[in-house]
mmCIF file of C-alpha atoms and ligand atoms in Angstrom:
data_model
loop_
_atom_site.group_PDB
_atom_site.id
_atom_site.type_symbol
_atom_site.label_atom_id
_atom_site.label_comp_id
_atom_site.label_asym_id
_atom_site.label_seq_id
_atom_site.Cartn_x
_atom_site.Cartn_y
_atom_site.Cartn_z
ATOM 1 C CA MET Y 176 218.193 35.587 4.021
ATOM 2 C CA LYS Y 177 219.075 33.298 6.878
ATOM 3 C CA ILE Y 178 220.646 35.148 9.826
ATOM 4 C CA HIS Y 179 223.083 33.499 12.321
ATOM 5 C CA GLU Y 180 222.193 32.050 16.006
ATOM 6 C CA TYR Y 181 224.079 35.379 17.591
ATOM 7 C CA GLN Y 182 222.122 37.681 15.183
ATOM 8 C CA GLY Y 183 218.991 36.251 16.086
ATOM 9 C CA LYS Y 184 219.569 36.561 19.625
ATOM 10 C CA GLU Y 185 220.430 39.815 19.352
ATOM 11 C CA LEU Y 186 216.942 40.463 17.659
ATOM 12 C CA LEU Y 187 215.527 38.772 20.734
ATOM 13 C CA ALA Y 188 217.250 40.453 23.174
ATOM 14 C CA LYS Y 189 215.395 43.625 21.809
ATOM 15 C CA TYR Y 190 212.248 42.544 22.416
ATOM 16 C CA GLY Y 191 213.286 41.931 25.923
ATOM 17 C CA VAL Y 192 213.630 37.970 26.104
ATOM 18 C CA PRO Y 193 216.282 36.434 28.398
ATOM 19 C CA VAL Y 194 219.019 35.042 26.159
ATOM 20 C CA PRO Y 195 222.574 33.639 27.535
ATOM 21 C CA GLN Y 196 225.288 35.966 28.063
ATOM 22 C CA GLY Y 197 227.839 36.305 25.137
ATOM 23 C CA ARG Y 198 229.897 36.702 22.377
ATOM 24 C CA VAL Y 199 231.388 36.079 19.008
ATOM 25 C CA ALA Y 200 235.037 35.005 18.545
ATOM 26 C CA THR Y 201 236.847 33.950 15.730
ATOM 27 C CA THR Y 202 240.163 32.482 17.276
ATOM 28 C CA PRO Y 203 240.829 30.069 20.029
ATOM 29 C CA ASP Y 204 242.700 33.095 21.862
ATOM 30 C CA GLU Y 205 239.173 35.366 21.962
ATOM 31 C CA VAL Y 206 237.434 32.394 23.267
ATOM 32 C CA GLU Y 207 239.724 32.156 26.435
ATOM 33 C CA THR Y 208 239.300 35.866 27.079
ATOM 34 C CA ILE Y 209 235.514 35.588 26.992
ATOM 35 C CA ALA Y 210 235.218 32.723 28.839
ATOM 36 C CA ARG Y 211 237.018 34.202 31.446
ATOM 37 C CA GLU Y 212 235.440 37.364 31.575
ATOM 38 C CA ILE Y 213 232.399 35.157 31.795
ATOM 39 C CA GLY Y 214 233.492 33.284 34.802
ATOM 40 C CA LYS Y 215 231.252 30.538 34.615
ATOM 41 C CA PRO Y 216 231.240 27.179 32.331
ATOM 42 C CA VAL Y 217 230.601 28.415 28.480
ATOM 43 C CA VAL Y 218 229.246 26.381 25.409
ATOM 44 C CA VAL Y 219 231.218 27.421 22.132
ATOM 45 C CA LYS Y 220 229.085 27.369 19.459
ATOM 46 C CA ALA Y 221 229.846 27.033 15.555
ATOM 47 C CA GLN Y 222 228.148 29.801 13.740
ATOM 48 C CA VAL Y 223 227.194 28.426 10.618
ATOM 49 C CA HIS Y 224 223.740 28.487 8.486
ATOM 50 C CA THR Y 225 222.626 24.746 9.249
ATOM 51 C CA GLY Y 226 220.529 23.126 11.945
ATOM 52 C CA GLY Y 227 221.547 19.800 13.836
ATOM 53 C CA ARG Y 228 225.002 21.521 14.982
ATOM 54 C CA GLY Y 229 224.835 20.135 17.998
ATOM 55 C CA LYS Y 230 224.973 16.464 16.690
ATOM 56 C CA ALA Y 231 227.658 17.503 14.220
ATOM 57 C CA GLY Y 232 229.991 18.110 16.932
ATOM 58 C CA GLY Y 233 229.868 22.119 16.582
ATOM 59 C CA ILE Y 234 228.422 22.666 19.914
ATOM 60 C CA LYS Y 235 230.699 22.052 23.132
ATOM 61 C CA VAL Y 236 230.810 23.034 26.703
ATOM 62 C CA GLY Y 237 234.438 24.068 28.259
ATOM 63 C CA LYS Y 238 233.884 23.953 31.714
ATOM 64 C CA THR Y 239 237.301 26.459 32.379
ATOM 65 C CA PRO Y 240 238.147 29.230 30.110
ATOM 66 C CA GLU Y 241 241.429 26.602 29.449
ATOM 67 C CA GLU Y 242 238.774 23.753 28.231
ATOM 68 C CA ALA Y 243 236.912 26.509 26.282
ATOM 69 C CA ARG Y 244 239.883 27.640 24.254
ATOM 70 C CA GLU Y 245 240.539 23.716 23.814
ATOM 71 C CA VAL Y 246 236.935 23.062 22.496
ATOM 72 C CA ALA Y 247 237.526 25.735 20.167
ATOM 73 C CA THR Y 248 240.071 24.915 18.400
ATOM 74 C CA GLN Y 249 238.344 21.858 17.541
ATOM 75 C CA ILE Y 250 235.127 23.763 16.443
ATOM 76 C CA LEU Y 251 236.891 26.750 14.169
ATOM 77 C CA GLY Y 252 237.866 25.787 10.885
ATOM 78 C CA MET Y 253 236.222 22.406 11.403
ATOM 79 C CA ASP Y 254 233.608 21.459 8.566
ATOM 80 C CA LEU Y 255 230.111 21.411 9.412
ATOM 81 C CA LYS Y 256 227.711 19.434 6.746
ATOM 82 C CA GLY Y 257 229.669 21.626 3.887
ATOM 83 C CA PHE Y 258 230.179 24.987 5.857
ATOM 84 C CA THR Y 259 233.460 25.976 7.020
ATOM 85 C CA VAL Y 260 233.361 27.116 10.658
ATOM 86 C CA GLU Y 261 234.445 30.754 10.898
ATOM 87 C CA LYS Y 262 232.802 32.277 14.109
ATOM 88 C CA VAL Y 263 231.605 30.825 17.225
ATOM 89 C CA LEU Y 264 229.528 31.995 19.890
ATOM 90 C CA VAL Y 265 230.929 31.914 23.292
ATOM 91 C CA GLU Y 266 228.069 32.225 26.075
ATOM 92 C CA GLU Y 267 227.217 31.423 29.290
ATOM 93 C CA ALA Y 268 226.304 27.199 29.403
ATOM 94 C CA ALA Y 269 222.816 26.857 30.343
ATOM 95 C CA ASP Y 270 222.203 24.105 32.930
ATOM 96 C CA ILE Y 271 219.297 22.318 31.490
ATOM 97 C CA LYS Y 272 216.454 20.457 32.696
ATOM 98 C CA GLU Y 273 214.039 20.627 29.540
ATOM 99 C CA GLU Y 274 213.933 21.630 26.038
ATOM 100 C CA TYR Y 275 210.630 22.989 24.510
ATOM 101 C CA TYR Y 276 210.232 24.429 20.841
ATOM 102 C CA LEU Y 277 208.305 27.512 19.946
ATOM 103 C CA GLY Y 278 208.372 28.415 16.338
ATOM 104 C CA ILE Y 279 206.404 30.850 13.906
ATOM 105 C CA THR Y 280 206.521 30.362 10.107
ATOM 106 C CA THR Y 281 204.334 30.910 7.031
ATOM 107 C CA ASP Y 282 201.528 28.438 6.081
ATOM 108 C CA ARG Y 283 201.068 28.979 2.446
ATOM 109 C CA ALA Y 284 198.345 26.837 1.959
ATOM 110 C CA ALA Y 285 196.269 27.923 5.106
ATOM 111 C CA ARG Y 286 197.161 31.509 3.761
ATOM 112 C CA ARG Y 287 197.862 32.144 7.484
ATOM 113 C CA ASN Y 288 200.865 32.611 9.928
ATOM 114 C CA ILE Y 289 201.349 29.384 12.336
ATOM 115 C CA VAL Y 290 202.272 29.289 15.665
ATOM 116 C CA MET Y 291 203.831 26.122 17.082
ATOM 117 C CA VAL Y 292 205.163 25.047 20.467
ATOM 118 C CA SER Y 293 206.060 21.976 21.322
ATOM 119 C CA LYS Y 294 207.653 19.961 24.484
ATOM 120 C CA GLU Y 295 210.016 18.079 22.144
ATOM 121 C CA GLY Y 296 212.050 20.511 21.972
ATOM 122 C CA GLY Y 297 216.139 20.566 21.211
ATOM 123 C CA ILE Y 298 215.490 18.055 17.977
ATOM 124 C CA GLU Y 299 214.680 19.593 14.690
ATOM 125 C CA ILE Y 300 211.082 20.194 14.626
ATOM 126 C CA GLU Y 301 210.555 18.236 11.263
ATOM 127 C CA VAL Y 302 211.907 15.040 13.140
ATOM 128 C CA VAL Y 303 209.377 15.502 15.247
ATOM 129 C CA ALA Y 304 206.507 16.174 12.948
ATOM 130 C CA GLU Y 305 207.236 13.114 11.337
ATOM 131 C CA GLU Y 306 207.699 10.755 14.384
ATOM 132 C CA ASN Y 307 205.632 12.253 16.872
ATOM 133 C CA PRO Y 308 203.375 14.329 15.386
ATOM 134 C CA ASP Y 309 200.778 14.857 18.419
ATOM 135 C CA ALA Y 310 203.501 16.391 20.069
ATOM 136 C CA ILE Y 311 203.155 19.819 18.543
ATOM 137 C CA ALA Y 312 200.333 22.263 19.171
ATOM 138 C CA LYS Y 313 199.553 24.608 15.985
ATOM 139 C CA LEU Y 314 197.498 27.348 15.888
ATOM 140 C CA HIS Y 315 196.839 29.501 12.808
ATOM 141 C CA LEU Y 316 196.460 33.292 13.291
ATOM 142 C CA ASP Y 317 194.189 35.416 11.853
ATOM 143 C CA PRO Y 318 196.161 38.517 11.013
ATOM 144 C CA ALA Y 319 192.918 41.077 12.217
ATOM 145 C CA ILE Y 320 193.754 39.522 15.652
ATOM 146 C CA GLY Y 321 197.443 38.649 15.992
ATOM 147 C CA LEU Y 322 198.346 36.625 18.814
ATOM 148 C CA GLN Y 323 196.534 36.763 21.917
ATOM 149 C CA ASP Y 324 197.295 35.646 25.502
ATOM 150 C CA TYR Y 325 194.703 33.193 25.747
ATOM 151 C CA GLN Y 326 195.848 31.533 22.229
ATOM 152 C CA MET Y 327 199.092 31.115 23.971
ATOM 153 C CA ARG Y 328 197.937 29.800 26.659
ATOM 154 C CA GLN Y 329 195.934 27.328 25.078
ATOM 155 C CA LEU Y 330 199.365 26.598 22.700
ATOM 156 C CA GLY Y 331 201.133 25.740 26.079
ATOM 157 C CA PHE Y 332 198.273 23.768 27.498
ATOM 158 C CA ASP Y 333 197.866 21.876 24.336
ATOM 159 C CA ALA Y 334 201.869 21.112 24.107
ATOM 160 C CA LYS Y 335 201.218 19.723 27.492
ATOM 161 C CA LEU Y 336 203.943 21.948 28.760
ATOM 162 C CA PRO Y 337 204.758 21.631 32.397
ATOM 163 C CA LYS Y 338 203.376 24.413 34.618
ATOM 164 C CA GLU Y 339 206.593 25.714 35.278
ATOM 165 C CA ALA Y 340 207.259 26.591 31.921
ATOM 166 C CA LEU Y 341 203.413 27.459 31.001
ATOM 167 C CA ARG Y 342 203.355 30.798 32.132
ATOM 168 C CA GLY Y 343 206.901 31.993 31.521
ATOM 169 C CA MET Y 344 206.812 30.822 28.518
ATOM 170 C CA GLY Y 345 203.893 34.063 27.041
ATOM 171 C CA PRO Y 346 206.969 36.361 26.739
ATOM 172 C CA PHE Y 347 209.074 34.085 24.646
ATOM 173 C CA LEU Y 348 206.387 33.478 21.914
ATOM 174 C CA LYS Y 349 204.864 37.029 22.174
ATOM 175 C CA ALA Y 350 208.611 38.190 21.555
ATOM 176 C CA LEU Y 351 209.254 35.795 18.620
ATOM 177 C CA TYR Y 352 206.024 36.945 17.138
ATOM 178 C CA ASN Y 353 207.052 40.615 17.254
ATOM 179 C CA LEU Y 354 210.036 39.985 15.942
ATOM 180 C CA TYR Y 355 208.532 37.633 13.313
ATOM 181 C CA LEU Y 356 206.214 40.620 12.100
ATOM 182 C CA ASP Y 357 208.400 43.907 12.243
ATOM 183 C CA TYR Y 358 211.380 42.294 10.401
ATOM 184 C CA ASP Y 359 209.359 40.477 7.704
ATOM 185 C CA CYS Y 360 210.183 36.819 8.596
ATOM 186 C CA SER Y 361 209.683 33.573 7.092
ATOM 187 C CA LEU Y 362 210.602 31.905 9.932
ATOM 188 C CA ALA Y 363 211.096 32.376 13.447
ATOM 189 C CA GLU Y 364 211.953 29.750 16.006
ATOM 190 C CA ILE Y 365 213.591 28.807 19.707
ATOM 191 C CA ASN Y 366 214.731 25.465 19.551
ATOM 192 C CA PRO Y 367 215.640 24.748 22.401
ATOM 193 C CA LEU Y 368 213.667 26.936 25.000
ATOM 194 C CA VAL Y 369 215.617 25.827 27.869
ATOM 195 C CA LEU Y 370 214.052 25.231 31.046
ATOM 196 C CA THR Y 371 217.249 25.164 33.880
ATOM 197 C CA GLY Y 372 217.724 23.585 36.798
ATOM 198 C CA ASP Y 373 216.783 26.420 38.909
ATOM 199 C CA GLY Y 374 212.890 26.858 37.404
ATOM 200 C CA LYS Y 375 214.610 29.814 34.751
ATOM 201 C CA LEU Y 376 213.746 29.922 31.296
ATOM 202 C CA ILE Y 377 216.354 30.869 28.753
ATOM 203 C CA ALA Y 378 216.319 31.116 24.595
ATOM 204 C CA ALA Y 379 219.264 28.705 24.237
ATOM 205 C CA ASP Y 380 218.890 29.226 20.156
ATOM 206 C CA ALA Y 381 217.781 31.613 17.555
ATOM 207 C CA LYS Y 382 216.519 30.770 14.164
ATOM 208 C CA VAL Y 383 215.596 33.841 12.322
ATOM 209 C CA VAL Y 384 214.856 33.645 8.003
ATOM 210 C CA LEU Y 385 214.081 37.100 6.702
ATOM 211 C CA ASP Y 386 212.085 37.432 3.275
ATOM 212 C CA ASP Y 387 214.928 38.663 0.780
ATOM 213 C CA ASN Y 388 211.948 40.907 -1.034
ATOM 214 C CA ALA Y 389 211.690 42.673 2.279
ATOM 215 C CA LEU Y 390 215.120 43.543 3.182
ATOM 216 C CA PHE Y 391 214.961 46.966 2.139
ATOM 217 C CA ARG Y 392 212.484 47.777 4.748
ATOM 218 C CA HIS Y 393 215.267 46.932 7.543
ATOM 219 C CA PRO Y 394 218.482 49.422 6.348
ATOM 220 C CA ASP Y 395 219.604 48.360 10.538
ATOM 221 C CA LEU Y 396 219.857 44.468 9.189
ATOM 222 C CA ALA Y 397 222.371 45.800 6.496
ATOM 223 C CA GLN Y 398 225.165 44.589 8.780
ATOM 224 C CA TYR Y 399 223.912 41.057 9.083
ATOM 225 C CA GLN Y 400 223.685 41.156 5.336
ATOM 226 C CA GLU Y 401 227.327 41.870 5.172
ATOM 227 C CA GLU Y 402 228.380 39.323 7.241
ATOM 228 C CA GLN Y 403 226.270 36.571 5.807
ATOM 229 C CA GLU Y 404 227.814 33.908 4.036
ATOM 230 C CA ASP Y 405 226.173 31.922 1.563
ATOM 231 C CA ASP Y 406 226.986 28.245 0.561
ATOM 232 C CA GLU Y 407 230.420 28.410 -0.679
ATOM 233 C CA ILE Y 408 229.386 26.453 -3.800
ATOM 234 C CA GLU Y 409 226.309 28.621 -4.430
ATOM 235 C CA ALA Y 410 228.568 31.888 -3.971
ATOM 236 C CA GLU Y 411 231.170 30.307 -6.278
ATOM 237 C CA ALA Y 412 228.162 29.837 -8.880
ATOM 238 C CA HIS Y 413 226.805 33.156 -8.361
ATOM 239 C CA LYS Y 414 230.464 34.850 -9.226
ATOM 240 C CA ARG Y 415 230.510 32.864 -12.372
ATOM 241 C CA GLY Y 416 226.996 34.468 -13.404
ATOM 242 C CA LEU Y 417 224.911 31.256 -13.400
ATOM 243 C CA THR Y 418 221.612 30.866 -11.724
ATOM 244 C CA TYR Y 419 222.323 28.145 -9.010
ATOM 245 C CA VAL Y 420 220.524 26.644 -5.810
ATOM 246 C CA ARG Y 421 222.227 24.016 -3.836
ATOM 247 C CA LEU Y 422 219.893 21.589 -2.834
ATOM 248 C CA ASP Y 423 220.639 17.997 -0.518
ATOM 249 C CA GLY Y 424 219.948 15.221 -3.144
ATOM 250 C CA ASP Y 425 222.736 13.543 -5.394
ATOM 251 C CA ILE Y 426 221.642 14.304 -9.005
ATOM 252 C CA GLY Y 427 222.910 17.413 -10.604
ATOM 253 C CA ILE Y 428 220.584 19.275 -12.998
ATOM 254 C CA ILE Y 429 220.979 21.312 -15.555
ATOM 255 C CA GLY Y 430 218.821 22.917 -18.111
ATOM 256 C CA ASN Y 431 217.954 25.987 -19.901
ATOM 257 C CA GLY Y 432 214.645 28.267 -18.698
ATOM 258 C CA ALA Y 433 213.786 28.349 -14.936
ATOM 259 C CA GLY Y 434 210.515 26.594 -16.021
ATOM 260 C CA LEU Y 435 212.142 23.661 -17.500
ATOM 261 C CA VAL Y 436 214.514 23.438 -14.634
ATOM 262 C CA MET Y 437 211.842 23.064 -11.780
ATOM 263 C CA THR Y 438 209.996 20.766 -14.026
ATOM 264 C CA THR Y 439 212.905 18.523 -14.387
ATOM 265 C CA LEU Y 440 213.386 18.377 -10.558
ATOM 266 C CA ASP Y 441 209.957 17.239 -9.934
ATOM 267 C CA VAL Y 442 210.385 14.978 -12.703
ATOM 268 C CA VAL Y 443 213.666 13.385 -11.124
ATOM 269 C CA GLN Y 444 212.057 13.461 -8.078
ATOM 270 C CA ARG Y 445 209.074 11.622 -9.539
ATOM 271 C CA GLU Y 446 211.159 9.207 -10.452
ATOM 272 C CA GLY Y 447 212.908 8.317 -7.353
ATOM 273 C CA GLY Y 448 215.867 10.589 -7.341
ATOM 274 C CA ARG Y 449 217.115 13.324 -5.530
ATOM 275 C CA PRO Y 450 218.276 16.454 -7.420
ATOM 276 C CA ALA Y 451 221.564 18.083 -6.100
ATOM 277 C CA ASN Y 452 220.679 21.663 -7.711
ATOM 278 C CA PHE Y 453 218.886 23.694 -9.752
ATOM 279 C CA LEU Y 454 220.752 25.508 -12.208
ATOM 280 C CA ASP Y 455 219.608 27.384 -15.109
ATOM 281 C CA ILE Y 456 221.840 28.241 -17.981
ATOM 282 C CA GLY Y 457 219.546 30.546 -19.549
ATOM 283 C CA GLY Y 458 218.778 30.973 -23.353
ATOM 284 C CA GLY Y 459 221.691 31.263 -26.181
ATOM 285 C CA ALA Y 460 224.016 29.198 -23.680
ATOM 286 C CA LYS Y 461 227.166 28.527 -25.480
ATOM 287 C CA ALA Y 462 229.767 26.030 -25.342
ATOM 288 C CA GLU Y 463 231.417 27.620 -22.363
ATOM 289 C CA THR Y 464 228.732 28.329 -20.176
ATOM 290 C CA VAL Y 465 227.989 24.293 -20.487
ATOM 291 C CA THR Y 466 231.697 23.678 -19.228
ATOM 292 C CA THR Y 467 230.712 26.179 -16.448
ATOM 293 C CA ALA Y 468 227.833 24.849 -15.636
ATOM 294 C CA ILE Y 469 229.371 20.998 -15.425
ATOM 295 C CA ASP Y 470 232.047 22.536 -13.379
ATOM 296 C CA THR Y 471 229.931 23.943 -10.824
ATOM 297 C CA VAL Y 472 227.727 21.214 -10.183
ATOM 298 C CA LEU Y 473 230.745 18.919 -9.738
ATOM 299 C CA LEU Y 474 231.476 21.419 -7.133
ATOM 300 C CA ASP Y 475 229.270 19.503 -5.075
ATOM 301 C CA PRO Y 476 230.791 16.365 -3.676
ATOM 302 C CA ALA Y 477 227.591 14.811 -3.492
ATOM 303 C CA VAL Y 478 226.961 14.541 -7.034
ATOM 304 C CA LYS Y 479 226.702 10.884 -8.339
ATOM 305 C CA GLY Y 480 225.035 11.672 -12.081
ATOM 306 C CA ILE Y 481 224.053 14.928 -13.765
ATOM 307 C CA PHE Y 482 220.945 15.391 -15.784
ATOM 308 C CA PHE Y 483 221.238 17.781 -18.662
ATOM 309 C CA ASN Y 484 217.857 18.903 -20.142
ATOM 310 C CA ILE Y 485 217.577 21.481 -23.113
ATOM 311 C CA PHE Y 486 215.179 22.691 -24.965
ATOM 312 C CA GLY Y 487 216.409 24.210 -27.947
ATOM 313 C CA GLY Y 488 214.843 27.798 -28.979
ATOM 314 C CA ILE Y 489 217.486 30.638 -28.670
ATOM 315 C CA THR Y 490 219.631 27.453 -27.370
ATOM 316 C CA ARG Y 491 220.897 25.959 -30.430
ATOM 317 C CA GLY Y 492 221.506 21.833 -29.929
ATOM 318 C CA ASP Y 493 224.878 21.993 -31.430
ATOM 319 C CA GLU Y 494 226.240 24.319 -29.571
ATOM 320 C CA VAL Y 495 224.941 22.741 -26.147
ATOM 321 C CA ALA Y 496 226.572 19.709 -27.765
ATOM 322 C CA LYS Y 497 229.829 21.139 -28.406
ATOM 323 C CA GLY Y 498 230.121 22.164 -24.860
ATOM 324 C CA MET Y 499 229.593 19.183 -23.537
ATOM 325 C CA LEU Y 500 231.766 17.827 -25.527
ATOM 326 C CA GLU Y 501 234.630 19.857 -24.517
ATOM 327 C CA ALA Y 502 233.428 19.436 -21.009
ATOM 328 C CA ILE Y 503 234.262 15.817 -21.005
ATOM 329 C CA ALA Y 504 237.110 16.313 -22.666
ATOM 330 C CA THR Y 505 239.280 18.619 -20.759
ATOM 331 C CA MET Y 506 237.606 17.450 -17.560
ATOM 332 C CA ASP Y 507 237.926 14.411 -15.652
ATOM 333 C CA ILE Y 508 233.990 13.445 -14.930
ATOM 334 C CA LYS Y 509 233.575 10.415 -13.087
ATOM 335 C CA VAL Y 510 229.792 10.378 -12.735
ATOM 336 C CA PRO Y 511 227.238 9.560 -15.496
ATOM 337 C CA ILE Y 512 226.250 12.394 -17.609
ATOM 338 C CA VAL Y 513 222.296 11.819 -19.422
ATOM 339 C CA VAL Y 514 221.509 14.257 -22.071
ATOM 340 C CA ARG Y 515 218.032 14.975 -23.177
ATOM 341 C CA LEU Y 516 218.494 17.596 -26.449
ATOM 342 C CA THR Y 517 215.001 18.768 -28.302
ATOM 343 C CA GLY Y 518 214.347 21.660 -30.160
ATOM 344 C CA THR Y 519 216.312 23.633 -32.721
ATOM 345 C CA ARG Y 520 219.059 21.451 -33.919
ATOM 346 C CA ALA Y 521 218.728 18.452 -31.919
ATOM 347 C CA ALA Y 522 219.491 16.324 -34.379
ATOM 348 C CA GLU Y 523 222.908 17.954 -35.110
ATOM 349 C CA GLY Y 524 223.594 17.895 -31.176
ATOM 350 C CA LEU Y 525 222.813 14.767 -30.860
ATOM 351 C CA ALA Y 526 224.723 13.660 -34.097
ATOM 352 C CA LEU Y 527 227.626 15.293 -32.140
ATOM 353 C CA LEU Y 528 227.450 13.033 -29.494
ATOM 354 C CA GLU Y 529 227.349 10.019 -30.553
ATOM 355 C CA GLY Y 530 230.302 7.622 -29.746
ATOM 356 C CA SER Y 531 231.069 9.422 -26.660
ATOM 357 C CA SER Y 532 230.439 8.832 -22.996
ATOM 358 C CA LEU Y 533 227.280 10.652 -22.792
ATOM 359 C CA VAL Y 534 224.026 8.960 -22.231
ATOM 360 C CA GLY Y 535 220.982 10.294 -25.082
ATOM 361 C CA ALA Y 536 217.523 10.185 -24.112
ATOM 362 C CA ALA Y 537 214.429 11.094 -26.168
ATOM 363 C CA THR Y 538 212.458 12.944 -23.481
ATOM 364 C CA MET Y 539 212.556 14.183 -19.888
ATOM 365 C CA GLN Y 540 210.805 11.239 -18.427
ATOM 366 C CA GLU Y 541 213.333 8.914 -19.930
ATOM 367 C CA GLY Y 542 216.322 11.002 -18.947
ATOM 368 C CA ALA Y 543 215.106 11.070 -15.739
ATOM 369 C CA GLN Y 544 214.623 7.351 -15.309
ATOM 370 C CA LYS Y 545 217.995 6.991 -17.245
ATOM 371 C CA ILE Y 546 219.816 9.231 -14.591
ATOM 372 C CA VAL Y 547 218.315 7.530 -11.347
ATOM 373 C CA GLU Y 548 218.968 4.255 -12.547
ATOM 374 C CA LEU Y 549 222.641 5.012 -13.305
ATOM 375 C CA VAL Y 550 223.005 7.080 -10.236
ATOM 376 C CA ASN Y 551 221.552 4.135 -8.088
ATOM 377 C CA ALA Y 552 223.775 1.417 -9.783
ATOM 378 C CA GLY Y 553 226.953 3.304 -8.189
HETATM 379 P P1 LIG B 65 221.320 23.124 16.851
HETATM 380 O O1 LIG B 65 221.606 21.736 17.224
HETATM 381 O O2 LIG B 65 222.244 23.655 15.210
HETATM 382 O O3 LIG B 65 219.684 23.588 16.413
HETATM 383 O O4 LIG B 65 221.839 24.051 18.007
HETATM 384 P P2 LIG B 65 221.475 24.273 19.482
HETATM 385 O O5 LIG B 65 221.737 25.965 19.980
HETATM 386 O O6 LIG B 65 219.993 24.182 19.365
HETATM 387 O O7 LIG B 65 221.877 23.119 20.099
HETATM 388 C C1 LIG B 65 221.853 22.054 20.211
HETATM 389 C C2 LIG B 65 221.779 21.252 21.300
HETATM 390 O O8 LIG B 65 223.149 21.595 21.849
HETATM 391 C C3 LIG B 65 220.682 21.839 22.685
HETATM 392 O O9 LIG B 65 219.615 21.253 22.323
HETATM 393 C C4 LIG B 65 221.375 21.729 23.542
HETATM 394 O O10 LIG B 65 221.109 19.858 24.080
HETATM 395 C C5 LIG B 65 222.704 21.473 23.560
HETATM 396 N N1 LIG B 65 223.422 22.729 24.286
HETATM 397 C C6 LIG B 65 222.975 23.681 23.726
HETATM 398 N N2 LIG B 65 223.535 25.093 24.595
HETATM 399 C C7 LIG B 65 223.769 24.409 25.347
HETATM 400 C C8 LIG B 65 224.111 24.753 26.833
HETATM 401 O O11 LIG B 65 224.350 25.973 26.882
HETATM 402 N N3 LIG B 65 224.703 23.889 27.678
HETATM 403 C C9 LIG B 65 224.119 22.407 27.639
HETATM 404 N N4 LIG B 65 224.897 21.667 28.385
HETATM 405 N N5 LIG B 65 223.868 22.063 26.129
HETATM 406 C C10 LIG B 65 223.746 23.033 25.472
HETATM 407 MN MN1 LIG B 66 218.273 24.568 17.892
#
């Protein structure tokens, strides 16, 4: 479960870390009131589950309460990478001199937690990792030893943090580490950790992802769970009873069986395509399910084509074919659809599809190649 920045900061504050003074608001009126209370320039920050909010226009400074209100009207209700902004965090604006990165996550390959520190804060760590990998100091943690003071010093030193940040950074990293362990996180980041003009350190952002399987151990976070807004399309898909995960590509994927769908994602990726989602319609899918599945995949405006990969076992090929024909007859589908149908009643199914606008494929590989070609051709 992802939690919002303001919630992450609430957790950090519990661990004694300085976070800017502020509160959450849902209307420009409230924003103005909070700004007046703070009595200093404020920063108004969109609370949505995506990074890069600054660049996308979701973070703005208001020097006066009136200006805070003005920027709040711009941010509240805006679409930020597919999320509608319903809440903003209003807090004292930081006087930023430098921005650093602190993060902890699980390195599955190493089977350890990994701590990362970088002088290149304020931009996504994935970007730093790609463009300037040497700028990230890393350390795998031995679970029996944890995170020791000397290790933190070493990390700060390796990351070439300036003197004024070296010592002060320790408590932030320690808090992040304790929070990470206590709350069964899979990611905990402070990005940026800000060095202010007067030489203070402050956690200007907090990103925390909790392991869903461990949520039952944290009844104190039930409130966060309630406030959590899923991806809108995922929420809708789950309402419709579909197993759907949104991804960031442009090829819609529909299949029956989690393993088959996972494989389809890999094969499409290998052919140079970028899957837009995972959607498993399960066994014994009837025509209606197929229509719903197509409709759901097309909720994502990024989708430029759909690859249907059906292995007929319990699911009958002719049922699926009927569903597809129904879908294309009743819906205004503007993207190409490639269908790979095999197994039970595949021949009957493919026969039904003949003469329609659907593109048949004999194998998964061929289907993946065809959809990638069609999507690339526009
Ligand atoms: P993210 O882009 O979604 O990770 O949001 P962040 O909270 O990390 O903010 C992005 C950027 O906005 C930061 O790196 C800063 O450059 C800027 N920013 C955030 N808070 C403040 C602030 O209080 N004052 C000023 N001047 N800039 C800020
Ligand atoms: Mn950030």
